[in-house]
Amino acid sequence: MSEIILGIESSCDDTSAAVIRDGVLLSNVIASQSVHENYGGVVPELASRAHQQNIVPVVSEAIRLAGIDKNDISAIAFTRGPGLLGSLLVGTSFAKGLSIALRAPLIDVNHLHGHVLSHFIKEKPEDETPSFPFICLLISGGNSQIVLVKSPFEMEILGQTIDDAAGEAFDKCAKVMGLPYPGGPHIDRLAAEGDPSAFKFSKPNIPGLDYSFSGLKTSFLYTLRDNLKKDPEFIEKNRADLAASLQKTIIDILLSKLEKAVSQHPVKELAIGGGVSANSGVRKAIEEFCRDKGIRAWIPPRKFTTDNAAMVAIAGMFAYRDGQRASLDLPPYARVTI
């Protein structure tokens, strides 16, 4: 009998539902919220309201596109955290109600586990997936972590940010440059047109494998401040070079700790995940890094880098096969690590 997992994701500002059958993706529907662009960041209350409006049609569409009946669902996997508590409450409450209605078991999923395990999403039965153990560089707006993945349920954080994440550095620097939210994709686009050696920004000197991006952000702001005093049109004239130099610096910071991690924990495969893994400069740098080290690189399709329910469903599939189940009284949580 087929295993059909419905995944539900509502941790931030994307409402998503996906259906996986025996490990193969049948549908993955995402409803994004453009309202936050007006505020330069996600407004939690607006996000919660949008999830309430979107979740029923999104889940219905995912089931329709998958070509299944709702009563065929073996289990319902939902993002329990981390994320915005109000947004998580919408997805959690809906998953619980649907579980009762369909008499289908619940499986709670750690959002970060989903990003790591997104490489196991198959769009065709013959698609290849990573072999354990491997290292995953998890980089997003809220997290920058180097994770040693020993199994779907055993993940060790080797290093993580002690302040800002890589995605925060992209978005906050983009904001002061006058770029729309989210700023990361705009930085990526402009970087392709600029000179990455035009400006030098500070790099952290943090022991071990932990990251820090707050100093880079401050250095970037000081560069703008000092040059704007001399030329009010400095940003407009140098936007592409600023973007290229910022992107290169972030990549250098990421790779410096990743190289240490690989030397301390030799692996044959390395993966990246999270929203920043969609950045073209990061993707190219990781491919070159892995080629130089003689290890296999797993670069996710861009559609699986942002928040999506396909990664929740695949994480739920592993948990379902392991016999894990969630009770109806489990609350969502806003903060947690791997």
Coordinates of N, CA and C in Angstrom, one line a residue, residues 16 25-26 30 77 113-114 153 188 266 277 313 335:
S16 N 2.1 26.9 2.3 CA 2.4 25.8 1.3 C 1.9 24.5 1.7
L25 N 7.4 13.3 -5.3 CA 6.6 14.5 -5.2 C 5.5 14.5 -6.2
L26 N 4.3 14.7 -5.7 CA 3.1 14.7 -6.6 C 2.7 16.2 -6.8
I30 N 2.5 26.8 -3.4 CA 2.9 27.8 -2.5 C 2.2 29.1 -2.8
A77 N 2.0 15.8 7.8 CA 3.2 16.4 8.4 C 3.0 17.9 8.4
H113 N 15.1 20.9 9.9 CA 15.3 19.5 9.4 C 14.8 19.5 7.9
G114 N 13.7 20.1 7.7 CA 13.1 20.1 6.4 C 14.0 20.6 5.3
F153 N 17.5 11.6 11.4 CA 17.1 12.0 12.8 C 18.3 12.4 13.6
D188 N 21.9 39.6 -5.6 CA 22.4 38.6 -6.5 C 22.4 39.1 -8.0
P266 N 35.8 14.7 7.7 CA 35.9 14.4 6.3 C 34.6 13.6 5.8
S277 N 20.7 29.6 -0.3 CA 21.3 28.6 -1.3 C 20.8 28.8 -2.7
A313 N 7.0 17.5 3.8 CA 6.4 16.2 3.5 C 7.5 15.1 3.5
R335 N 11.2 29.2 18.6 CA 12.7 29.1 18.5 C 13.2 27.7 18.8

